[in-house]
């Protein structure tokens, strides 16, 4: 009649695919070794426009998601068409999966969910939700996403009837999405063969500070390799964009990504410190940078409301200083970690 799988508020929330994954992984302390060995390298399009993208890098093509590379997660994937023809009832399909300890990841239209802000506006808004529980007595599903009352990642619930409408409508069914009309399901494994080593972290920090292009792009994605900036050089792309003549809107997601990048670095260093007695100065340094990015995100939002060019100057100055200080600090950090490894 009722089952709610464990979730934990994710350590980073810039994008759904990371937030959903980390809300599952966060329920087990054993997954920290995998989490902190990843989420180090980042990338961004050199030419920033409406369709530009910045994200944490995983050794995979665009079409693959972090879930499919995480050894702690068992992944299943079925097309919406297959499920609709063979299952018939999306609610029953979700309940069956949850009963077998699978979280369900699919695309819906938030216009039909009463607790979504888009319902109140009567506006179509497609996004990918994570379903982690149900209660058949009150006919309720338990969900996580960014699309409820606020734009922050949150846990909420909805009725079976409204979820069915949110899933089964033309706005979702007839338009392409990054899930490619698939429904994913994820189960947290009790163990895996991932082996942690401090040199994994050292390697990716070196890739980050040297702005290295990963091997995948060199071998399989050469055509757009030159359109992507990596690691710490992402700061230069953002600064260049901010200095563009006539800029009227700044995509705040890029700055939220950098904020999350510092947040998980803090937790990574705390984790290493517990294992190697790393000096606390590095944790304190990234705590300061994180605070700076909280301020920068607010400045970006303020600029988008006012177009006050003095705000641009403040952001550029802060990004320039942060980049230089971060580079020097990470070089020293690498030296310390390599000695201890």
mmCIF file of N, CA and C in Angstrom, residues 52 56 138 292:
data_model
loop_
_atom_site.group_PDB
_atom_site.id
_atom_site.type_symbol
_atom_site.label_atom_id
_atom_site.label_comp_id
_atom_site.label_asym_id
_atom_site.label_seq_id
_atom_site.Cartn_x
_atom_site.Cartn_y
_atom_site.Cartn_z
ATOM 1 N N UNK A 52 23.899 27.319 -25.179
ATOM 2 C CA UNK A 52 25.194 26.955 -24.614
ATOM 3 C C UNK A 52 25.025 26.101 -23.366
ATOM 4 N N UNK A 56 29.693 19.510 -15.215
ATOM 5 C CA UNK A 56 30.762 18.646 -14.756
ATOM 6 C C UNK A 56 31.042 17.618 -15.843
ATOM 7 N N UNK A 138 -3.786 6.865 -0.255
ATOM 8 C CA UNK A 138 -4.183 8.246 -0.570
ATOM 9 C C UNK A 138 -3.872 8.585 -2.030
ATOM 10 N N UNK A 292 32.034 33.642 -2.100
ATOM 11 C CA UNK A 292 32.139 34.600 -3.184
ATOM 12 C C UNK A 292 31.185 34.253 -4.326
#
